[in-house]
Structure formats: C-alpha cells, structure tokens
Short mmCIF file of C-alpha atoms (C1' of nucleotides) in Angstrom, two decimals:
data_model
loop_
_atom_site.label_atom_id
_atom_site.label_comp_id
_atom_site.label_asym_id
_atom_site.label_seq_id
_atom_site.Cartn_x
_atom_site.Cartn_y
_atom_site.Cartn_z
CA MET T 6 24.62 -28.92 -52.54
CA ALA T 7 26.20 -25.60 -53.22
CA ARG T 8 22.99 -24.42 -54.83
CA SER T 9 20.66 -25.54 -52.12
CA TYR T 10 18.29 -23.33 -50.24
CA HIS T 11 20.48 -23.28 -47.19
CA HIS T 12 23.93 -21.87 -47.52
CA GLY T 13 25.55 -23.94 -44.84
CA ALA T 14 28.12 -21.55 -43.48
CA LEU T 15 26.69 -18.15 -44.09
CA ALA T 16 28.15 -16.63 -40.94
CA GLU T 17 31.72 -17.48 -41.80
CA ALA T 18 31.18 -16.58 -45.44
CA MET T 19 29.80 -13.15 -44.54
CA VAL T 20 32.67 -12.40 -42.18
CA GLU T 21 35.14 -13.45 -44.82
CA GLN T 22 33.50 -11.38 -47.54
CA ALA T 23 33.16 -8.42 -45.17
CA LEU T 24 36.79 -8.84 -44.25
CA THR T 25 37.99 -8.61 -47.81
CA GLU T 26 35.77 -5.62 -48.49
CA VAL T 27 36.97 -3.85 -45.37
CA ARG T 28 40.52 -4.53 -46.44
CA LEU T 29 39.80 -2.97 -49.81
CA HIS T 30 37.61 0.00 -49.06
CA GLY T 31 37.41 0.50 -45.31
CA ALA T 32 34.61 -0.36 -42.92
CA ASP T 33 32.56 2.74 -43.77
CA HIS T 34 32.19 1.66 -47.34
CA VAL T 35 30.88 -1.87 -46.88
CA SER T 36 27.18 -2.56 -46.98
CA LEU T 37 25.30 -5.51 -45.69
CA ARG T 38 23.27 -5.61 -48.86
CA GLY T 39 26.38 -5.64 -51.01
CA ILE T 40 27.84 -8.51 -49.09
CA ALA T 41 24.59 -10.43 -49.33
CA GLN T 42 24.43 -9.83 -53.05
CA THR T 43 27.97 -11.06 -53.60
CA LEU T 44 27.13 -14.16 -51.63
CA GLU T 45 23.91 -14.55 -53.64
CA VAL T 46 21.86 -14.43 -50.51
CA SER T 47 18.99 -12.22 -49.41
CA PRO T 48 19.98 -9.20 -47.31
CA SER T 49 17.94 -10.25 -44.31
CA ALA T 50 19.60 -13.64 -44.14
CA ALA T 51 22.39 -12.00 -42.20
CA TYR T 52 20.06 -11.43 -39.26
CA ASN T 53 20.00 -15.10 -38.51
CA HIS T 54 23.68 -14.89 -37.58
CA PHE T 55 24.35 -11.31 -36.52
CA ALA T 56 22.39 -8.91 -34.44
CA ASP T 57 23.02 -6.10 -36.89
CA LYS T 58 25.61 -4.71 -39.26
CA ASP T 59 27.82 -3.48 -36.43
CA ASP T 60 27.84 -6.96 -35.00
CA LEU T 61 29.19 -8.34 -38.25
CA LEU T 62 31.81 -5.62 -38.41
CA ARG T 63 32.87 -6.42 -34.87
CA ALA T 64 33.49 -9.98 -35.96
CA VAL T 65 35.67 -8.61 -38.75
CA GLY T 66 37.47 -6.47 -36.22
CA LEU T 67 38.31 -9.59 -34.24
CA CYS T 68 39.84 -11.02 -37.38
CA GLY T 69 42.03 -7.97 -37.48
CA LEU T 70 43.15 -8.55 -33.94
CA ALA T 71 43.86 -12.16 -34.77
CA ALA T 72 45.89 -11.14 -37.81
CA LEU T 73 47.96 -8.79 -35.68
CA ASP T 74 48.40 -11.49 -33.10
CA GLU T 75 49.57 -13.91 -35.74
CA ARG T 76 52.20 -11.47 -36.99
CA MET T 77 53.43 -11.00 -33.48
CA THR T 78 53.51 -14.73 -32.86
CA ARG T 79 55.65 -15.14 -35.93
CA VAL T 80 58.07 -12.56 -34.66
CA VAL T 81 58.41 -14.29 -31.31
CA ALA T 82 59.02 -17.56 -33.04
CA ALA T 83 61.64 -16.00 -35.31
CA HIS T 84 63.78 -14.90 -32.36
CA PRO T 85 63.90 -17.80 -29.93
CA GLY T 86 66.29 -18.22 -27.07
CA ASP T 87 66.86 -16.84 -23.61
CA THR T 88 69.77 -14.56 -24.43
CA PRO T 89 69.70 -10.77 -23.99
CA GLU T 90 70.15 -10.35 -27.73
CA ALA T 91 67.18 -12.53 -28.49
CA ALA T 92 65.06 -10.70 -25.95
CA ARG T 93 65.94 -7.35 -27.45
CA ALA T 94 65.31 -8.67 -30.95
CA ARG T 95 61.90 -10.02 -29.92
CA PHE T 96 60.94 -6.72 -28.30
CA ALA T 97 61.97 -4.53 -31.24
CA GLY T 98 60.48 -7.03 -33.66
CA LEU T 99 57.11 -6.90 -31.91
CA GLY T 100 57.08 -3.13 -32.20
CA ARG T 101 57.97 -3.30 -35.88
CA ALA T 102 55.31 -5.93 -36.49
CA TYR T 103 52.67 -3.73 -34.86
CA LEU T 104 53.61 -0.81 -37.12
CA ALA T 105 53.86 -3.03 -40.19
CA PHE T 106 50.37 -4.36 -39.53
CA ALA T 107 48.99 -0.86 -39.30
CA ILE T 108 50.60 0.09 -42.60
CA ASP T 109 49.82 -3.08 -44.51
CA GLU T 110 46.26 -3.39 -43.23
CA THR T 111 45.30 0.23 -42.68
CA HIS T 112 41.56 -0.25 -42.97
CA LEU T 113 41.54 -3.34 -40.85
CA PHE T 114 43.65 -1.62 -38.22
CA GLN T 115 41.24 1.28 -38.11
CA LEU T 116 38.27 -1.03 -37.69
CA THR T 117 39.91 -3.24 -35.09
CA PHE T 118 40.94 -0.35 -32.91
CA GLY T 119 38.07 1.92 -33.88
CA PRO T 120 35.02 2.99 -31.87
CA LEU T 121 32.95 0.09 -33.20
CA CYS T 122 35.01 -2.68 -31.74
CA ALA T 123 35.64 -1.39 -28.25
CA VAL T 124 38.90 -3.19 -27.72
CA GLY T 125 38.64 -2.31 -24.07
CA GLU T 126 35.81 -4.73 -23.43
CA MET T 127 37.39 -7.76 -24.97
CA SER T 128 38.07 -10.92 -23.08
CA PRO T 129 41.72 -11.17 -21.96
CA ASP T 130 42.61 -14.06 -24.23
CA GLU T 131 41.54 -11.97 -27.18
CA THR T 132 44.14 -9.38 -26.23
CA GLY T 133 47.07 -11.52 -27.30
CA PRO T 134 49.14 -8.67 -28.68
CA TYR T 135 49.23 -6.86 -25.38
CA LEU T 136 50.16 -10.02 -23.54
CA LYS T 137 52.97 -10.79 -25.96
CA LEU T 138 54.32 -7.29 -25.54
CA GLN T 139 54.20 -7.72 -21.78
CA ALA T 140 56.10 -10.98 -22.00
CA ALA T 141 58.76 -9.45 -24.22
CA LEU T 142 59.12 -6.62 -21.77
CA ASP T 143 59.55 -9.07 -18.91
CA ASP T 144 62.22 -10.94 -20.78
CA VAL T 145 64.09 -7.79 -21.56
CA ASP T 146 63.88 -6.77 -17.95
CA ARG T 147 64.94 -10.16 -16.67
CA HIS T 148 68.16 -9.82 -18.61
CA GLY T 149 68.79 -6.47 -16.95
CA LEU T 150 68.62 -4.52 -20.14
CA LEU T 151 66.28 -1.84 -18.92
CA ARG T 152 67.48 1.34 -17.30
CA PRO T 153 66.96 1.10 -13.53
CA GLY T 154 63.67 2.26 -12.08
CA VAL T 155 61.96 2.39 -15.43
CA ARG T 156 59.88 -0.71 -15.38
CA GLU T 157 56.83 0.63 -13.53
CA GLY T 158 54.01 1.38 -15.92
CA LEU T 159 56.17 0.59 -18.87
CA ASP T 160 53.83 -2.03 -20.31
CA VAL T 161 51.17 0.59 -20.83
CA THR T 162 53.62 3.25 -21.98
CA VAL T 163 55.17 1.02 -24.59
CA TRP T 164 51.82 -0.17 -25.87
CA ALA T 165 50.49 3.37 -26.04
CA SER T 166 53.60 4.61 -27.81
CA THR T 167 53.52 1.90 -30.42
CA HIS T 168 49.81 2.16 -30.92
CA GLY T 169 49.98 5.93 -31.20
CA MET T 170 52.78 5.70 -33.70
CA ALA T 171 50.77 3.21 -35.71
CA SER T 172 47.67 5.39 -35.57
CA LEU T 173 49.46 8.55 -36.64
CA MET T 174 51.12 6.72 -39.50
CA VAL T 175 47.79 5.37 -40.61
CA GLU T 176 46.24 8.86 -40.56
CA GLY T 177 49.11 10.15 -42.63
CA ALA T 178 50.36 12.45 -39.88
CA ILE T 179 53.68 10.66 -39.71
CA PRO T 180 55.38 9.06 -42.72
CA PRO T 181 55.81 5.29 -42.61
CA GLU T 182 59.61 5.60 -42.87
CA ALA T 183 59.65 7.16 -39.44
CA GLY T 184 58.98 3.76 -37.95
CA ASP T 185 62.62 2.92 -37.47
CA VAL T 186 63.42 6.30 -35.97
CA PHE T 187 60.65 5.66 -33.50
CA ILE T 188 61.92 2.23 -32.53
CA ASP T 189 65.43 3.65 -32.06
CA SER T 190 64.14 6.58 -30.01
CA MET T 191 62.13 4.26 -27.86
CA SER T 192 65.12 2.00 -27.36
CA ARG T 193 67.32 4.91 -26.29
CA LEU T 194 64.69 5.84 -23.75
CA MET T 195 64.27 2.41 -22.31
CA PHE T 196 67.51 0.49 -22.50
CA ALA T 197 70.57 0.99 -20.35
CA GLU T 198 73.02 0.65 -23.18
CA HIS T 199 71.96 1.40 -26.68
CA ALA T 200 73.02 -1.27 -29.09
CA MET X 7 15.19 39.05 -40.34
CA ALA X 8 15.60 35.79 -38.59
CA ARG X 9 12.62 34.42 -40.50
CA SER X 10 13.74 35.52 -43.92
CA TYR X 11 14.14 33.22 -46.83
CA HIS X 12 17.88 33.39 -46.58
CA HIS X 13 19.47 32.14 -43.43
CA GLY X 14 22.48 34.40 -43.54
CA ALA X 15 25.07 32.22 -41.84
CA LEU X 16 24.05 28.71 -42.64
CA ALA X 17 27.58 27.40 -42.93
CA GLU X 18 28.60 28.44 -39.43
CA ALA X 19 25.27 27.37 -38.02
CA MET X 20 25.57 23.94 -39.57
CA VAL X 21 29.10 23.44 -38.29
CA GLU X 22 28.01 24.51 -34.83
CA GLN X 23 24.96 22.22 -34.81
CA ALA X 24 27.03 19.35 -36.21
CA LEU X 25 29.63 20.03 -33.57
CA THR X 26 27.17 19.71 -30.68
CA GLU X 27 25.66 16.56 -32.20
CA VAL X 28 29.06 15.00 -32.72
CA ARG X 29 29.91 15.80 -29.11
CA LEU X 30 26.74 14.10 -27.97
CA HIS X 31 26.46 11.06 -30.18
CA GLY X 32 29.60 10.70 -32.22
CA ALA X 33 30.18 11.46 -35.87
CA ASP X 34 28.62 8.24 -37.09
CA HIS X 35 25.28 9.16 -35.65
CA VAL X 36 24.80 12.62 -37.11
CA SER X 37 22.76 13.08 -40.29
CA LEU X 38 22.75 15.97 -42.63
CA ARG X 39 18.98 15.85 -42.76
CA GLY X 40 18.73 15.94 -39.01
CA ILE X 41 20.93 18.97 -38.76
CA ALA X 42 18.97 20.71 -41.51
CA GLN X 43 15.73 19.95 -39.74
CA THR X 44 16.99 21.33 -36.44
CA LEU X 45 18.06 24.46 -38.24
CA GLU X 46 14.67 24.59 -40.00
CA VAL X 47 16.30 24.50 -43.36
CA SER X 48 15.89 22.19 -46.33
CA PRO X 49 18.38 19.34 -46.49
CA SER X 50 19.82 20.39 -49.79
CA ALA X 51 20.65 23.87 -48.51
CA ALA X 52 23.85 22.41 -47.08
CA TYR X 53 25.22 21.83 -50.54
CA ASN X 54 25.64 25.56 -51.12
CA HIS X 55 28.32 25.59 -48.43
CA PHE X 56 29.77 22.07 -48.28
CA ALA X 57 30.71 19.65 -50.98
CA ASP X 58 29.13 16.79 -49.06
CA LYS X 59 28.52 15.45 -45.60
CA ASP X 60 32.14 14.46 -45.11
CA ASP X 61 33.15 18.01 -45.94
CA LEU X 62 30.94 19.32 -43.15
CA LEU X 63 32.33 16.75 -40.75
CA ARG X 64 35.83 17.75 -41.66
CA ALA X 65 35.03 21.27 -40.65
CA VAL X 66 33.79 19.92 -37.34
CA GLY X 67 37.01 17.98 -37.02
CA LEU X 68 38.94 21.21 -37.39
CA CYS X 69 36.94 22.62 -34.51
CA GLY X 70 38.17 19.68 -32.50
CA LEU X 71 41.76 20.45 -33.34
CA ALA X 72 41.16 24.07 -32.41
CA ALA X 73 39.63 23.06 -29.09
CA LEU X 74 42.67 20.91 -28.30
CA ASP X 75 44.95 23.69 -29.34
CA GLU X 76 43.12 26.09 -27.04
CA ARG X 77 43.51 23.77 -24.08
CA MET X 78 47.23 23.48 -24.79
CA THR X 79 47.57 27.22 -25.14
CA ARG X 80 45.97 27.67 -21.74
CA VAL X 81 48.46 25.25 -20.24
CA VAL X 82 51.42 27.11 -21.68
CA ALA X 83 50.01 30.37 -20.37
CA ALA X 84 49.49 28.84 -16.95
CA HIS X 85 53.19 27.98 -16.57
CA PRO X 86 55.17 30.96 -17.79
CA GLY X 87 58.81 31.60 -17.20
CA ASP X 88 62.16 30.36 -18.42
CA THR X 89 63.05 28.23 -15.43
CA PRO X 90 63.63 24.47 -15.60
CA GLU X 91 60.67 23.96 -13.30
CA ALA X 92 58.37 25.95 -15.55
CA ALA X 93 59.61 24.08 -18.60
CA ARG X 94 58.92 20.74 -16.98
CA ALA X 95 55.51 21.89 -15.79
CA ARG X 96 54.61 23.08 -19.27
CA PHE X 97 55.70 19.79 -20.79
CA ALA X 98 53.81 17.57 -18.38
CA GLY X 99 50.83 19.93 -18.52
CA LEU X 100 50.65 19.64 -22.29
CA GLY X 101 50.59 15.86 -22.05
CA ARG X 102 47.89 15.94 -19.43
CA ALA X 103 45.85 18.40 -21.48
CA TYR X 104 46.04 16.13 -24.51
CA LEU X 105 44.74 13.19 -22.47
CA ALA X 106 42.08 15.30 -20.80
CA PHE X 107 40.82 16.47 -24.15
CA ALA X 108 40.52 12.91 -25.37
CA ILE X 109 38.55 11.93 -22.28
CA ASP X 110 36.31 14.99 -22.06
CA GLU X 111 35.65 15.15 -25.79
CA THR X 112 35.79 11.51 -26.77
CA HIS X 113 33.66 11.76 -29.86
CA LEU X 114 35.29 14.91 -31.06
CA PHE X 115 38.69 13.39 -30.52
CA GLN X 116 37.71 10.37 -32.58
CA LEU X 117 36.50 12.53 -35.42
CA THR X 118 39.43 14.93 -35.39
CA PHE X 119 42.01 12.16 -35.52
CA GLY X 120 39.82 9.73 -37.42
CA PRO X 121 40.06 8.59 -41.03
CA LEU X 122 37.71 11.30 -42.26
CA CYS X 123 39.84 14.23 -41.29
CA ALA X 124 43.26 13.09 -42.50
CA VAL X 125 45.26 15.06 -39.98
CA GLY X 126 48.31 14.33 -42.05
CA GLU X 127 47.25 16.59 -44.91
CA MET X 128 46.56 19.66 -42.83
CA SER X 129 48.35 22.91 -43.32
CA PRO X 130 51.15 23.40 -40.75
CA ASP X 131 49.46 26.24 -38.91
CA GLU X 132 46.50 23.99 -38.25
CA THR X 133 48.80 21.62 -36.44
CA GLY X 134 49.25 23.84 -33.44
CA PRO X 135 49.26 21.04 -30.86
CA TYR X 136 52.30 19.36 -32.39
CA LEU X 137 54.15 22.66 -32.65
CA LYS X 138 53.46 23.48 -29.00
CA LEU X 139 54.69 20.08 -27.97
CA GLN X 140 57.85 20.61 -29.98
CA ALA X 141 58.41 23.98 -28.34
CA ALA X 142 57.94 22.53 -24.87
CA LEU X 143 60.40 19.81 -25.72
CA ASP X 144 62.93 22.36 -26.89
CA ASP X 145 62.55 24.32 -23.66
CA VAL X 146 63.03 21.26 -21.57
CA ASP X 147 66.09 20.34 -23.57
CA ARG X 148 67.56 23.84 -23.41
CA HIS X 149 67.53 23.60 -19.66
CA GLY X 150 69.44 20.37 -19.83
CA LEU X 151 66.71 18.30 -18.31
CA LEU X 152 66.75 15.54 -20.86
CA ARG X 153 68.91 12.47 -20.57
CA PRO X 154 71.88 12.80 -22.91
CA GLY X 155 71.53 11.54 -26.45
CA VAL X 156 67.82 11.17 -26.22
CA ARG X 157 66.61 14.15 -28.15
CA GLU X 158 66.72 12.71 -31.66
CA GLY X 159 63.29 11.75 -32.87
CA LEU X 160 61.79 12.56 -29.49
CA ASP X 161 59.21 14.97 -30.88
CA VAL X 162 57.58 12.18 -32.83
CA THR X 163 58.01 9.65 -30.06
CA VAL X 164 56.39 11.87 -27.47
CA TRP X 165 53.57 12.84 -29.71
CA ALA X 166 52.96 9.23 -30.69
CA SER X 167 53.07 8.09 -27.08
CA THR X 168 50.63 10.70 -25.89
CA HIS X 169 48.33 10.24 -28.84
CA GLY X 170 48.37 6.48 -28.41
CA MET X 171 47.64 6.78 -24.75
CA ALA X 172 44.72 9.08 -25.53
CA SER X 173 43.40 6.73 -28.18
CA LEU X 174 43.56 3.64 -26.02
CA MET X 175 41.86 5.47 -23.18
CA VAL X 176 39.13 6.59 -25.54
CA GLU X 177 38.60 3.04 -26.76
CA GLY X 178 38.31 1.82 -23.22
CA ALA X 179 41.43 -0.31 -23.46
CA ILE X 180 43.17 1.68 -20.75
CA PRO X 181 41.36 3.27 -17.81
CA PRO X 182 41.48 7.07 -17.60
CA GLU X 183 43.17 6.97 -14.21
CA ALA X 184 46.24 5.50 -15.85
CA GLY X 185 47.00 8.92 -17.31
CA ASP X 186 49.19 9.99 -14.42
CA VAL X 187 51.09 6.72 -14.37
CA PHE X 188 51.78 7.26 -18.06
CA ILE X 189 53.05 10.79 -17.54
CA ASP X 190 55.33 9.57 -14.75
CA SER X 191 56.59 6.66 -16.77
CA MET X 192 57.29 8.92 -19.71
CA SER X 193 59.12 11.35 -17.43
CA ARG X 194 61.32 8.63 -16.01
CA LEU X 195 62.22 7.61 -19.53
CA MET X 196 63.06 11.10 -20.74
CA PHE X 197 64.42 13.13 -17.90
CA ALA X 198 67.87 12.92 -16.35
CA GLU X 199 66.67 13.27 -12.79
CA HIS X 200 63.16 12.32 -11.94
CA ALA X 201 61.40 14.99 -9.81
"C1'" DC Y 17 7.30 -40.26 -41.30
"C1'" DT Y 18 6.48 -36.32 -39.04
"C1'" DC Y 19 7.36 -32.34 -36.90
"C1'" DC Y 20 10.62 -28.78 -35.33
"C1'" DA Y 21 14.02 -25.53 -35.23
"C1'" DA Y 22 17.26 -23.42 -37.95
"C1'" DT Y 23 17.88 -21.02 -41.93
"C1'" DG Y 24 16.71 -18.42 -46.05
"C1'" DT Y 25 13.19 -15.37 -48.84
"C1'" DT Y 26 9.97 -11.73 -49.93
"C1'" DG Y 27 8.27 -7.39 -49.47
"C1'" DA Y 28 7.94 -3.41 -47.07
"C1'" DC Y 29 9.36 0.66 -44.25
"C1'" DA Y 30 11.74 4.68 -42.82
"C1'" DG Y 31 15.74 7.08 -43.27
"C1'" DC Y 32 19.82 8.49 -45.57
"C1'" DG Y 33 23.03 11.41 -48.96
"C1'" DT Y 34 22.65 13.59 -53.12
"C1'" DT Y 35 20.93 16.01 -57.40
"C1'" DC Y 36 18.20 18.94 -60.36
"C1'" DA Y 37 15.10 22.27 -61.61
"C1'" DT Y 38 13.03 26.10 -59.61
"C1'" DA Y 39 11.98 30.10 -56.49
"C1'" DC Y 40 13.55 33.83 -53.80
"C1'" DC Y 41 15.78 38.16 -52.76
"C1'" DA Y 42 19.82 41.45 -51.75
"C1'" DT Y 43 22.58 44.10 -54.39
"C1'" DC Y 44 24.65 46.17 -58.28
"C1'" DT Y 45 23.88 48.44 -62.95
"C1'" DG Y 46 21.80 51.55 -65.97
"C1'" DC W 26 13.49 53.75 -60.15
"C1'" DA W 27 13.66 49.35 -63.22
"C1'" DG W 28 15.84 45.40 -64.20
"C1'" DA W 29 19.43 41.97 -64.51
"C1'" DT W 30 22.64 39.08 -61.64
"C1'" DG W 31 24.12 35.55 -58.79
"C1'" DG W 32 24.36 33.64 -54.27
"C1'" DT W 33 21.11 31.14 -51.50
"C1'" DA W 34 17.23 28.25 -50.20
"C1'" DT W 35 13.36 25.08 -51.71
"C1'" DG W 36 10.83 20.77 -53.30
"C1'" DA W 37 10.50 16.66 -55.30
"C1'" DA W 38 12.82 12.85 -56.76
"C1'" DC W 39 16.41 8.94 -57.11
"C1'" DG W 40 18.82 5.11 -55.46
"C1'" DC W 41 20.73 3.36 -51.70
"C1'" DT W 42 20.85 1.76 -46.97
"C1'" DG W 43 19.75 -1.09 -42.39
"C1'" DT W 44 16.08 -3.40 -40.44
"C1'" DC W 45 11.86 -5.99 -39.60
"C1'" DA W 46 7.73 -9.14 -39.83
"C1'" DA W 47 5.53 -12.78 -42.21
"C1'" DC W 48 6.31 -16.59 -44.86
"C1'" DA W 49 8.91 -20.62 -47.32
"C1'" DT W 50 12.16 -24.29 -47.20
"C1'" DT W 51 14.96 -27.61 -45.41
"C1'" DG W 52 17.80 -31.15 -42.79
"C1'" DG W 53 17.68 -33.82 -39.03
"C1'" DA W 54 15.84 -35.65 -34.47
"C1'" DG W 55 11.96 -38.05 -32.29
#
DNA sequence: CTCCAATGTTGACAGCGTTCATACCATCTG
DNA sequence: CAGATGGTATGAACGCTGTCAACATTGGAG
C-alpha cells in the first residue's frame, strides 16, 4: 500500500519533511518542489492540502510553537509545588527554556515568530507559551515575591524581554552565554529580595 | 548624460529603489529584476556592484539601522542637559523612538534585524543605537536614578526588552498602544522613584 | 456495481537569481 | 591625436521556483 497512487497522509508528511528541512537550512531555503521530490510525489500534489507554500510553512511554524510549548510544559512539570521557591524556579526555568529553544532551534524560532506566521493572529489556545508565562507570574506574585507596584503590565514586559533576548541571541547580536546574566538582571528588577 | 550607456551611480540608485520597495512590500517581495526594470537597466548590471541579491538587501538593511540611529539622535538632541530630568527623558525617549521606528517602518525593521542582515557581525560604529542606549543608561545611573544593585547587565536587558517589544508589536502579537504601558512598566522596574 | 469526491499526475507558464560572453565608453598612456 | 585599459552595462541563456488547469486514478458510499 505504500506504493499506491494515493499517499494517504501527504499533508502530515509534507509538514514533517518541511519541518526537518526548516530545522536544517531555514525557511528561506526550503522549496515545495524539493519536498515533493523527497516524498516522491508530484509538486502540485501539495495544493490539495495547502493553499500555497506559505500555508505549508505556517503549519511548520505552528509546530515550532508547539515545540516551545512542550519545553515550557516540561519546565512547569519539573518544578511542582506551591512554595515560593518552586514558583521562582518555574518562572526562571520558563525564561531559560524560551532562550534555549531559540538557540537550539534557531531556524524554527525565526519561522515561528517571523513575518510569515503572524503570531498575533493566532487563536488563544495556540498561544500556550504566553499563558504559561502569565501563570508563572501570577504564582510568583501570589507568594509576594514581586517588588510592590510592579505587577501592572509585567506580563507583556517579561514576554517582550525574553523574546527580545532570544531574538538578539539568534541574530548573533548577543552571545548565548549572556542568557544567565539576563535572567539574573531581570530577577533583580522584578523580585523584592534577590536570591 | 542621463541617457548614456553608463548609469553613473547604479549602486546608490539600486539601494534607494530597493529601500522604497522594501518599505512598501517587505524584503521578501522585492526582486532584483523588478528593481532593474524600474531603473531601466539590465538585470545583470547589478552584479557589478553587489555580490548577489542578499548583498543588496544587506545594504538596505544598513539604511534601516541608519534610519533608526537618526531617530535616536534626534531624541537625544531634543532633551539636552545634565539634569536628572533630562537624563530620564532621554532614556524614555530612546525607548519610544525604537518602538516608533518598528511601527512606522515595519518592513525595514524586519529586514534590518532579520536573518539576512546578521546584526551581530556589524562593525561597532554601525551599532549606534545600542551605544546611544548605553550612554543614556550611564547618564541615568550617574544621576542616581536607578535602583541600587540593578546596573549590572542592564544594557543588554534594556536593549532586549525594547527590541522584543518592538518585534512583538511588529508581528501583531502586541498592540501598538501597549508601548506606553511597556515604557512605564520598565521604568517602575528600573528606577528608584517612579515619576 | 457504479459513481463521486478526494487525491495524485502531467505539462505548461511566468518569473526568479545568476552567469557568461560581448559591447560600450571614459580616461589614461604614448 | 591614436590606441589600449578596465570599469560598466547588455543580451541571451540556464536551471530553478511557485502555481495552475486539465486529466488520471482510486477508495469508499449509495
């Protein structure tokens, strides 16, 4: 059946193949034709499943978001409990996971948060990373760890900071080792007493 | 002379044309052939001045950096003086200018800080924006406005925050109006007494 | 068993970046 | 003033791309 006229799961296969090629060479260097050839399928077969090339790449971008979300989920799971220490560990861990994702999966990160994917227009449940960050921030606040009067707008500020740090590291403007310095700096800014 | 066989200043003309097309449609939607056609020049003429298309786009990206730098220079000039108030105004103004640039020149911002341009490998004097931010941070610190023990790593943190905010606004993930909230939030985090 | 809708193919089109051989022409040399 | 030089532009060509319309094949529902 593997050799039959119909592929059976072309859509998933194309996303997967595109995903690995994006990981290797970046979104700009993947071609629909190349993917089709690797899958031993005619180039135009893709158009039964995707509106165009960008549509396929958007699907890959969603995989990137999912991968980031998974990393963050793991971090949350690794630091359970309702103690202040756990809350702080979760928060810092989430930041580190975000940066680690950007470094490990540079190309995927660029696609996911690039112009093609328009993160801004995603459905809320696809924006897991932001929600997790919000939750961690709430926990940290609930334990009274934040400096007073600092909470307003902090969700956005923290997300922006982390995302900017990740972006600049990906572009080579800031060396990857600076990640810890950043987390520390951010902690000093936010927390009442620095650990 | 305008009709002569030799153009005379093709390189500059191409960068300029590419710049306006990037501004309008984004770097992904400009073609070397299109630019050549607009300039009434053969497509291959470009290769006397640029190694390839990416090389031309990199030049455009530098224009973006210059434009940002110019905005920031204007801000510094608009708030002269060695008073604490002026220092704070300069600092906040620089942040706002960065965000405004990203919003006004979305496509240019994406190109300048995108994968193609590799901001990280630029010569130091091309990185004016970061230097200006550093200087403003020094001023603000010299006047004792910062919360104690917060200065270490703050250059990078502030740059990352602002850049991340700009990026997320550009991608549509955060609405442009949130800029002021961000500046306020950042101020609360950094400054000893909030204005 | 037949027909349908989904899925894949074939072939073509226009456009792209890039290259190579060639033509042009301002300027410097004799 | 003649001629060589070398930077600059041209033209045609190559291989590649995304995309489309017309056609072929198939599995499954009626």
